[in-house]
PDB file of C-alpha atoms in Angstrom:
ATOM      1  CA  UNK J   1     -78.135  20.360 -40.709  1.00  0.00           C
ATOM      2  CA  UNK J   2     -78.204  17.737 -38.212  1.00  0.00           C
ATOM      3  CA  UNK J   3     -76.598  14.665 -37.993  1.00  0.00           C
ATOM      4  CA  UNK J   4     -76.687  10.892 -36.232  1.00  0.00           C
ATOM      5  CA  UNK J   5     -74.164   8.996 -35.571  1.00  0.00           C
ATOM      6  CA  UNK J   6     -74.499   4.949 -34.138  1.00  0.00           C
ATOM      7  CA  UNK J   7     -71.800   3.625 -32.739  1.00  0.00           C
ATOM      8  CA  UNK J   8     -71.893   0.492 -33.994  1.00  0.00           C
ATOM      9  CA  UNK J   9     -72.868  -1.381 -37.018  1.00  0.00           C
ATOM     10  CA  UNK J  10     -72.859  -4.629 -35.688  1.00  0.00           C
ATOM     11  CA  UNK J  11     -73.339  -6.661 -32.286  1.00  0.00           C
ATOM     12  CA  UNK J  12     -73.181 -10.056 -31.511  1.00  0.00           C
ATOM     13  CA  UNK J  13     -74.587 -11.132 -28.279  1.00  0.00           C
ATOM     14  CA  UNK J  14     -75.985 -14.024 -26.661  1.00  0.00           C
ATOM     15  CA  UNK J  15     -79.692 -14.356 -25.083  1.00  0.00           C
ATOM     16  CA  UNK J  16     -79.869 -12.617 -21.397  1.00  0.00           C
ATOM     17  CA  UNK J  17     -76.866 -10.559 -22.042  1.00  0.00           C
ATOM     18  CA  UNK J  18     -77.355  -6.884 -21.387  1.00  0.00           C
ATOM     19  CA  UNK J  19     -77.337  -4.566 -24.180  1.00  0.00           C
ATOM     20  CA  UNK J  20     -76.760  -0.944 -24.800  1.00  0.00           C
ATOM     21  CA  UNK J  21     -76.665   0.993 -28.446  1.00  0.00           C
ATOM     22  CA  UNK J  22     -75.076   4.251 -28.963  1.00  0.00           C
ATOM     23  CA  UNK J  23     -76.715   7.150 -30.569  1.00  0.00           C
ATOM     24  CA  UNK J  24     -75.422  10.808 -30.516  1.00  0.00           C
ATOM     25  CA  UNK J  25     -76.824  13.716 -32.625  1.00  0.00           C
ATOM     26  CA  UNK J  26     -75.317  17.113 -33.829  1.00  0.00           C
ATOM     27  CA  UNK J  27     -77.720  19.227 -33.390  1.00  0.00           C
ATOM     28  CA  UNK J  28     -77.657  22.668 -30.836  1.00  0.00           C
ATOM     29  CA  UNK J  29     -80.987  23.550 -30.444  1.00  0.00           C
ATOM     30  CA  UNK J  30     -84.412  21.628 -29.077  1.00  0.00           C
ATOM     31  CA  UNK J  31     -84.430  18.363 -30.477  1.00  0.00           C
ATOM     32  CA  UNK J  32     -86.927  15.143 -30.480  1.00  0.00           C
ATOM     33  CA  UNK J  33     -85.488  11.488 -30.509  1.00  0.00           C
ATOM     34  CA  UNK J  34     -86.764   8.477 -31.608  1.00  0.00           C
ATOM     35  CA  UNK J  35     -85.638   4.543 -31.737  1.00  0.00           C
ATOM     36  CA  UNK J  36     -87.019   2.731 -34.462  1.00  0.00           C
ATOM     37  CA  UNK J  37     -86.747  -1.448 -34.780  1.00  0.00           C
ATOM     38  CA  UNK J  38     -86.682  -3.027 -38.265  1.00  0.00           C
ATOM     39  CA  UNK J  39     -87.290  -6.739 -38.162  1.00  0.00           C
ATOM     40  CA  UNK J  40     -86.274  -8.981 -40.654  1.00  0.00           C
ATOM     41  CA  UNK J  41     -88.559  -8.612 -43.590  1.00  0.00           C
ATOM     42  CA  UNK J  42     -90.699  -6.098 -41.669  1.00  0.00           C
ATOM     43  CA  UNK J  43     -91.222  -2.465 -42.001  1.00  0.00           C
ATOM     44  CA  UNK J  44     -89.723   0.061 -39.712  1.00  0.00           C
ATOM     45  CA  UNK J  45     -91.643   0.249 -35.926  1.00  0.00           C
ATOM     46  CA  UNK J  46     -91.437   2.531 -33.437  1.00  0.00           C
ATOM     47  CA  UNK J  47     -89.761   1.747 -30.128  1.00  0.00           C
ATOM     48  CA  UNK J  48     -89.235   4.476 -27.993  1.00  0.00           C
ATOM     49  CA  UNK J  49     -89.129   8.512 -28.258  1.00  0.00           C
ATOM     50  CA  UNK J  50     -88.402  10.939 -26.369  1.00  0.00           C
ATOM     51  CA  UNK J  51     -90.086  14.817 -26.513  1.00  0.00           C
ATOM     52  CA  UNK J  52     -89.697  16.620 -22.984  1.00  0.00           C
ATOM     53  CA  UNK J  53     -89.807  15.592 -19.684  1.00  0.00           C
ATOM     54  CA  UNK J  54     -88.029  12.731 -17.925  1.00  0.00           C
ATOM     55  CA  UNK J  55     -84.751  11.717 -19.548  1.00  0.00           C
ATOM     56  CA  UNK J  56     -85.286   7.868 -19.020  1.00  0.00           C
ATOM     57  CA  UNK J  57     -87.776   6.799 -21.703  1.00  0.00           C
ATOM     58  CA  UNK J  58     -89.652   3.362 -21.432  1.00  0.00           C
ATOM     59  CA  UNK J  59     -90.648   1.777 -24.796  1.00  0.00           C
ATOM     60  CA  UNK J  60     -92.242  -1.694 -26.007  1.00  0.00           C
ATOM     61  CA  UNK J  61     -90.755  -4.815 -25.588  1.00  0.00           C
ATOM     62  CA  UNK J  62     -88.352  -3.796 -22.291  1.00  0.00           C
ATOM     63  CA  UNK J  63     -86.417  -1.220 -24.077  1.00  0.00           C
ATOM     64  CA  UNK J  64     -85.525   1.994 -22.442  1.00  0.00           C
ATOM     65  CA  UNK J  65     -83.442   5.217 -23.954  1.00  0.00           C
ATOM     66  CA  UNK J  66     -82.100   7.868 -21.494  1.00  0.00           C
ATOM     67  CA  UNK J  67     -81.584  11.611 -23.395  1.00  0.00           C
ATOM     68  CA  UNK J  68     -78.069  13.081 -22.032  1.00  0.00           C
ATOM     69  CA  UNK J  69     -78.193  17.078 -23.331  1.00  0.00           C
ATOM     70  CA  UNK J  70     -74.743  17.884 -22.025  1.00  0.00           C
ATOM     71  CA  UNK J  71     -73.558  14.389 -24.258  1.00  0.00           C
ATOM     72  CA  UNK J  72     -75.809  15.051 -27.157  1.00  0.00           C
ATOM     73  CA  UNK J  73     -76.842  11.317 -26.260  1.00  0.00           C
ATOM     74  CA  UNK J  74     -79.697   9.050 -26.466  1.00  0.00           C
ATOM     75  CA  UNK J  75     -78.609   5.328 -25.823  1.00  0.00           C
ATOM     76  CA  UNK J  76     -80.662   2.501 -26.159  1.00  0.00           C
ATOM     77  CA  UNK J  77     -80.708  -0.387 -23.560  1.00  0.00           C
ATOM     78  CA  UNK J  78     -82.421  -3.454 -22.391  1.00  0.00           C
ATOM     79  CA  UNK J  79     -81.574  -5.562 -19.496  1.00  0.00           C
ATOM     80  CA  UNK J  80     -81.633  -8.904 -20.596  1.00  0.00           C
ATOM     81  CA  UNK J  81     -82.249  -9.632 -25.013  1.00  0.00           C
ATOM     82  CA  UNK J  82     -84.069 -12.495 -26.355  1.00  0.00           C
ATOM     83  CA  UNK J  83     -83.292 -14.090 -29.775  1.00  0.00           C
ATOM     84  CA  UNK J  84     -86.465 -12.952 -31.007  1.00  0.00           C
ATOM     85  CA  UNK J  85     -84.309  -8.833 -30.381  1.00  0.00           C
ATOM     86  CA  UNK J  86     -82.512  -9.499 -33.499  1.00  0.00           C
ATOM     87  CA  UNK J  87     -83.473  -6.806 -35.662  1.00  0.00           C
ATOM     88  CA  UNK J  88     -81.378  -3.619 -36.994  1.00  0.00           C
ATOM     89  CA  UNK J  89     -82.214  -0.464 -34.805  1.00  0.00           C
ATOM     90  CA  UNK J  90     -82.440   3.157 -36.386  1.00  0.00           C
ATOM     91  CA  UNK J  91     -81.621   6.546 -33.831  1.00  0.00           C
ATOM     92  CA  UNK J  92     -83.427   8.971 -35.166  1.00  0.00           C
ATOM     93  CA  UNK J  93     -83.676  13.071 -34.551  1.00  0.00           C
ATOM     94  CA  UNK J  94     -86.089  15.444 -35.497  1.00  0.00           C
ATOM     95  CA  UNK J  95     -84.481  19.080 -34.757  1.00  0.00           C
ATOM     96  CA  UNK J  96     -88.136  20.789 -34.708  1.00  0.00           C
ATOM     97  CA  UNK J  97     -90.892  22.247 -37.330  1.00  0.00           C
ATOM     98  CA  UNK J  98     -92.079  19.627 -39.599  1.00  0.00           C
ATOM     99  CA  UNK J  99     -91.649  15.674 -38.470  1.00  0.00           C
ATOM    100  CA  UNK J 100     -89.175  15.134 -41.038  1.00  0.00           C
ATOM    101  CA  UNK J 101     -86.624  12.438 -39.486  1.00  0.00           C
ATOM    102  CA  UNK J 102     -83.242  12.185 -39.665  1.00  0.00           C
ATOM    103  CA  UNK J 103     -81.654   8.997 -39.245  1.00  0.00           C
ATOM    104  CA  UNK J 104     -78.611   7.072 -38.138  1.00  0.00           C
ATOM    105  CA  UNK J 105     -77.364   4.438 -40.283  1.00  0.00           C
ATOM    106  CA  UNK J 106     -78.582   1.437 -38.311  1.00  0.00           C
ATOM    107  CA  UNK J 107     -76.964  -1.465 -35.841  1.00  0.00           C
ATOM    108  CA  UNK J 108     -77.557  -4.825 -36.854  1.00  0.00           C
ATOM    109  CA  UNK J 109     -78.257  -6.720 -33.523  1.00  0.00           C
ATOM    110  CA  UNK J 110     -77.540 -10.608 -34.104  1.00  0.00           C
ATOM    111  CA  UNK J 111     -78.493 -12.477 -30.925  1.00  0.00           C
ATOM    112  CA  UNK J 112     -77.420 -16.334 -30.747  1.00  0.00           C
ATOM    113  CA  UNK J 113     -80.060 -18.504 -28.433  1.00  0.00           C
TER     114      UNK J 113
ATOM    115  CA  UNK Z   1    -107.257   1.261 -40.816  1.00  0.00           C
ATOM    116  CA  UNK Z   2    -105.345  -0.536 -43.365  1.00  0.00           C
ATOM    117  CA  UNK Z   3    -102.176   2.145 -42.103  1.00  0.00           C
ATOM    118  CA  UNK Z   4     -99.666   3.290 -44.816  1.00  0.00           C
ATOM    119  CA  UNK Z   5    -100.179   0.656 -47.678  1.00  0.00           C
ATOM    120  CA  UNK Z   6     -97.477   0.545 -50.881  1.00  0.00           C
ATOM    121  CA  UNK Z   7     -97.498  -0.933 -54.026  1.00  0.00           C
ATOM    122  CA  UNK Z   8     -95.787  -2.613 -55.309  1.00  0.00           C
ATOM    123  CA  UNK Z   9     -94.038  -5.085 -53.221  1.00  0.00           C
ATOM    124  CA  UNK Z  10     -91.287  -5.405 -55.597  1.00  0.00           C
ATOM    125  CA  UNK Z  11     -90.082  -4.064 -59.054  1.00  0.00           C
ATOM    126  CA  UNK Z  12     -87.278  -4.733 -61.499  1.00  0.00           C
ATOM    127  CA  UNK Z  13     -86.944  -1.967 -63.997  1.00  0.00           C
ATOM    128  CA  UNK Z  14     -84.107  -1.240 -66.943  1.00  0.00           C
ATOM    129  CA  UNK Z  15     -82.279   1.974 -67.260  1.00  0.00           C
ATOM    130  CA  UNK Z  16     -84.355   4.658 -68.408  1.00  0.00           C
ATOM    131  CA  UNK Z  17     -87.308   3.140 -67.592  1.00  0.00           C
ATOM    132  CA  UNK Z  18     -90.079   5.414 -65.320  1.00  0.00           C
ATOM    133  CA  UNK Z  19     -92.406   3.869 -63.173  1.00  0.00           C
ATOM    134  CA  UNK Z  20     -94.458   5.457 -60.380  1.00  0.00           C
ATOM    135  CA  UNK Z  21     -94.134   3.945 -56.548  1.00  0.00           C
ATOM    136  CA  UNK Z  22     -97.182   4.010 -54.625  1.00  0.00           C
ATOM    137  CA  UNK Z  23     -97.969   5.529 -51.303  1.00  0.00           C
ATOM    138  CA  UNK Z  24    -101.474   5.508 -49.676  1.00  0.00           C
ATOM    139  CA  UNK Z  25    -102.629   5.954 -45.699  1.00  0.00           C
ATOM    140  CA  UNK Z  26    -106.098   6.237 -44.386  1.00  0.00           C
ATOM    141  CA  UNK Z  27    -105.535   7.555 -41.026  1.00  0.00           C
ATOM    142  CA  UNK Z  28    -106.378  11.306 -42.131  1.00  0.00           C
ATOM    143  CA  UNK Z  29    -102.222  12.083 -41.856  1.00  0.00           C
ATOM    144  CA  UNK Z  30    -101.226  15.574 -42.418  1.00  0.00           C
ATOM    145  CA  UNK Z  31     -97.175  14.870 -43.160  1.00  0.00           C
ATOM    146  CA  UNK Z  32     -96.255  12.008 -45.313  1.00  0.00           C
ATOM    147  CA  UNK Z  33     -92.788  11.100 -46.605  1.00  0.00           C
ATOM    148  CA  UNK Z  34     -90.746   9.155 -49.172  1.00  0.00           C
ATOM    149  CA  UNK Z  35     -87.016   7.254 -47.587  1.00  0.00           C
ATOM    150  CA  UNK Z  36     -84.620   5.209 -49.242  1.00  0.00           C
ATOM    151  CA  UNK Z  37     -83.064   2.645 -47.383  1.00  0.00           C
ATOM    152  CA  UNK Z  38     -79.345   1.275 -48.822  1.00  0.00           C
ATOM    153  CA  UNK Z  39     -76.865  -1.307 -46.580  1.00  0.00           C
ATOM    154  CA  UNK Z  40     -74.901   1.080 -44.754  1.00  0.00           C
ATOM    155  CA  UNK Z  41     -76.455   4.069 -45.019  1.00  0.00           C
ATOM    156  CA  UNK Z  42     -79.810   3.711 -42.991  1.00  0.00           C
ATOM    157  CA  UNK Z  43     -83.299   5.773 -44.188  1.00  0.00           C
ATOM    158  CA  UNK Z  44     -82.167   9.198 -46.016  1.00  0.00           C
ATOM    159  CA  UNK Z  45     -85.671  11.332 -46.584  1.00  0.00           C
ATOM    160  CA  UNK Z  46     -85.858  11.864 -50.647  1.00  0.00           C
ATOM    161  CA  UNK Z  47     -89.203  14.000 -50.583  1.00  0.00           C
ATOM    162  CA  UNK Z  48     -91.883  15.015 -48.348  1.00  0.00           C
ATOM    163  CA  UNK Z  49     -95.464  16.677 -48.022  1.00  0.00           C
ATOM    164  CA  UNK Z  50     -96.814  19.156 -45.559  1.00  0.00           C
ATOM    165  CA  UNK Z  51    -100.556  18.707 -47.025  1.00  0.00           C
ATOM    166  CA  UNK Z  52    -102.270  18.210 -50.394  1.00  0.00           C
ATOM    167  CA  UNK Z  53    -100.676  20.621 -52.518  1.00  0.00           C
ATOM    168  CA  UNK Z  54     -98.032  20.908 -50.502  1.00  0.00           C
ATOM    169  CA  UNK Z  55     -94.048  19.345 -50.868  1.00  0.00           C
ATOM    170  CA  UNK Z  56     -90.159  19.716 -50.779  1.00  0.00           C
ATOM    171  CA  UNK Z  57     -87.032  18.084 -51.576  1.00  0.00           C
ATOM    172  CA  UNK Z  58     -85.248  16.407 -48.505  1.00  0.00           C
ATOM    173  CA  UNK Z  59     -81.645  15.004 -48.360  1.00  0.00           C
ATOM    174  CA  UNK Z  60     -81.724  13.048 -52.057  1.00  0.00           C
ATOM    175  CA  UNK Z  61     -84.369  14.211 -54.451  1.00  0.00           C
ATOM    176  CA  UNK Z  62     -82.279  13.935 -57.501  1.00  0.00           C
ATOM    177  CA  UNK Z  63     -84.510  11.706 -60.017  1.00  0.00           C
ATOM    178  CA  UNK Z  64     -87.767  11.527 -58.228  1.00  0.00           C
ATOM    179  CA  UNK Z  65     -90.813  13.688 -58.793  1.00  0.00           C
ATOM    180  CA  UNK Z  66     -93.493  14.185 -55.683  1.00  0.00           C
ATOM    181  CA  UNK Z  67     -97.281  15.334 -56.021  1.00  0.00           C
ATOM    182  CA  UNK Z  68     -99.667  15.255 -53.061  1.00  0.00           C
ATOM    183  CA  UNK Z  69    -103.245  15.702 -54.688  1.00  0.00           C
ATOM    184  CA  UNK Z  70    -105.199  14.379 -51.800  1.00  0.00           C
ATOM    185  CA  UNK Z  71    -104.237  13.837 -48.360  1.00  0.00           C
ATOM    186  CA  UNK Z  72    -104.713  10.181 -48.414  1.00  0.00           C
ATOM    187  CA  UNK Z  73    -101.871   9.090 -51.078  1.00  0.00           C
ATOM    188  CA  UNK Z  74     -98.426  10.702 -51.872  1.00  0.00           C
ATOM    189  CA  UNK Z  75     -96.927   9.186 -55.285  1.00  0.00           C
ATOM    190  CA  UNK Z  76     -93.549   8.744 -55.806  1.00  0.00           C
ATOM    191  CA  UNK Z  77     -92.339   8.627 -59.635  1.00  0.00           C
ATOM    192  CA  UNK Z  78     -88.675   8.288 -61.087  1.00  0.00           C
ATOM    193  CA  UNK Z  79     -88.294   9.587 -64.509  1.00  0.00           C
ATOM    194  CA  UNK Z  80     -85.777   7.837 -66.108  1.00  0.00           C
ATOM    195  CA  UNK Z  81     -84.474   4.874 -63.381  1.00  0.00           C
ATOM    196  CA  UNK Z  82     -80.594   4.683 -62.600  1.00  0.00           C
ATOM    197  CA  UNK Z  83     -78.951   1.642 -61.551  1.00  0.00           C
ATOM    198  CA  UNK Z  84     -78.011   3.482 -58.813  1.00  0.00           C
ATOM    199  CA  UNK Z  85     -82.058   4.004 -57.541  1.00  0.00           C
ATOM    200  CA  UNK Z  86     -82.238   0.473 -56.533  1.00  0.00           C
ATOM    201  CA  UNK Z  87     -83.111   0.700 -53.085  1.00  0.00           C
ATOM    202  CA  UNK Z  88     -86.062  -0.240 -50.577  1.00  0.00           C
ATOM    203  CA  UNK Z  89     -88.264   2.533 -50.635  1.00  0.00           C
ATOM    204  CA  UNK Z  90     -90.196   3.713 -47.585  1.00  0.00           C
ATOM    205  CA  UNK Z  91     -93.454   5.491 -47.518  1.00  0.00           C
ATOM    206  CA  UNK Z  92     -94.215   7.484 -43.907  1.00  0.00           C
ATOM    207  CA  UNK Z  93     -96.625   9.637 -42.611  1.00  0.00           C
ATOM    208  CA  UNK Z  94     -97.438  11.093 -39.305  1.00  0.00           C
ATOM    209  CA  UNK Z  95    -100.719  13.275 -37.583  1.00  0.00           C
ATOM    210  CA  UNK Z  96     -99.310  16.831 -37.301  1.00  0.00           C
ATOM    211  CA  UNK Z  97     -97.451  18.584 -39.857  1.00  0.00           C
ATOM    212  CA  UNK Z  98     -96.630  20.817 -37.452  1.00  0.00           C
ATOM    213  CA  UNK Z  99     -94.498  19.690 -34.896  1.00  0.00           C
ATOM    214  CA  UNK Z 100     -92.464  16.289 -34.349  1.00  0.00           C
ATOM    215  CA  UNK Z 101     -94.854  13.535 -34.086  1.00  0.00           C
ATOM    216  CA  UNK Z 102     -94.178   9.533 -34.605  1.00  0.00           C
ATOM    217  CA  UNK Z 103     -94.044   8.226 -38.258  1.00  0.00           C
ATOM    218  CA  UNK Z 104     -95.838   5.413 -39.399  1.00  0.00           C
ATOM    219  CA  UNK Z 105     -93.753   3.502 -41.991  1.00  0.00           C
ATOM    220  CA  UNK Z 106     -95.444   1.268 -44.914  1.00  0.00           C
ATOM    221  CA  UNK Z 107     -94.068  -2.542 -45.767  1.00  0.00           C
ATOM    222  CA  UNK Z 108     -91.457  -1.158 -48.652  1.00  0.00           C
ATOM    223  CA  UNK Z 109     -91.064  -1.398 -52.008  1.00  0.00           C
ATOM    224  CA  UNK Z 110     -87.981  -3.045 -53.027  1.00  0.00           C
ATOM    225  CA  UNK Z 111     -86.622  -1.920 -56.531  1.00  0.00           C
ATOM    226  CA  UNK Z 112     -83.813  -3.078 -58.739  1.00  0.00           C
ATOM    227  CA  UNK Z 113     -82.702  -1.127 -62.038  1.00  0.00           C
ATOM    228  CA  UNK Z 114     -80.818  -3.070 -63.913  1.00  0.00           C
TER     229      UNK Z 114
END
């Protein structure tokens, strides 16, 4: 079965730092990857995914994911965060047939204005 | 579209009590799903549903029941509630069954057992 693993539970940062989240997945075969954002008091969105084609996914908001298959990787980043970024962020794999997800445990992204 | 509605919002049951979680989306959605979100752990997929008539267990389906009668709604029921069921409880669906395709996730249902 596959597995994610984010490398952090928590980070701290302050508005316009740069910031990058870790996400690796055990998992061999084809897979599909997916960053979801959870707002306070909101439901799960989606971000970003990646299926095929160019490693360096854009998403909403200024977010961007690059897929490394020789790391088993798919990191979140964004440039420059704004206070209204804090939010916990879910990595997510689907390994292929149905869509059933399997998630990473979250990072809790505090940013301080 | 109203998207992936649940009801309710909120629920505070006693041990041994069963109560039924509901799941309902109106965009025609082949797959739908039931997640449990706990501090710590992130979303861990309890059931799902390939299609009315149509489900299996995912990673923690101990104490919940599934039916998918209709493609719109996807019920979630626990039989005899365990403190250790209270959780948020996310309803999800997506287009195609068939292949990996993004999931649409309803507001939550937050549940305590006490």
């Amino acid at each position: 079965a596959q597995s994610v693993s984010q490398h952090n539970h928590h980070v701290i940062l302050s508005e316009a730092a740069s910031l990058e989240l870790g996400c690796n997945y055990s998992y061999g075969g084809t897979v599909n990857l997916f960053w979801y954002v959870q707002y306070p008091g909101q439901h799960l969105q989606l971000l970003l995914k990646y299926f095929s084609g160019d490693p360096l996914v854009k998403g909403i908001k200024g977010f961007e994911a690059e897929f490394i298959k020789s790391k088993f990787s798919f990191n979140l980043r964004k440039p420059s965060v704004q206070w209204s970024d804090t939010a916990e962020y879910f990595c997510a794999v689907n390994a292929g047939g149905y869509s059933t997800l399997t998630f990473g445990k979250g990072t809790m992204l505090l940013v301080s204005p | 579209n109203a998207g992936v509605t649940q009801t309710p919002k909120f629920q505070v049951l006693k041990t041994g009590q069963s109560m039924t979680l509901q799941c309902a989306q109106d965009m025609n959605h082949e797959y739908m799903s039931w997640y449990r979100q706990d501090p710590g752990m992130g979303l861990r997929l309890i059931h799902y549903s390939v299609g009315a008539g149509i489900t299996d267990q995912g990673e923690v389906p101990n104490g919940y029941n599934v039916s998918r009668s209709t493609t719109e709604d996807f019920p979630l029921r626990l039989l005899s509630a365990a403190p250790s069921q209270t959780s948020v409880y996310f309803c999800a669906s997506s287009y195609d069954r068939d292949r990996a395709d993004t999931q649409y996730f309803g507001p939550g249902t937050r549940l305590t057992v006490l």
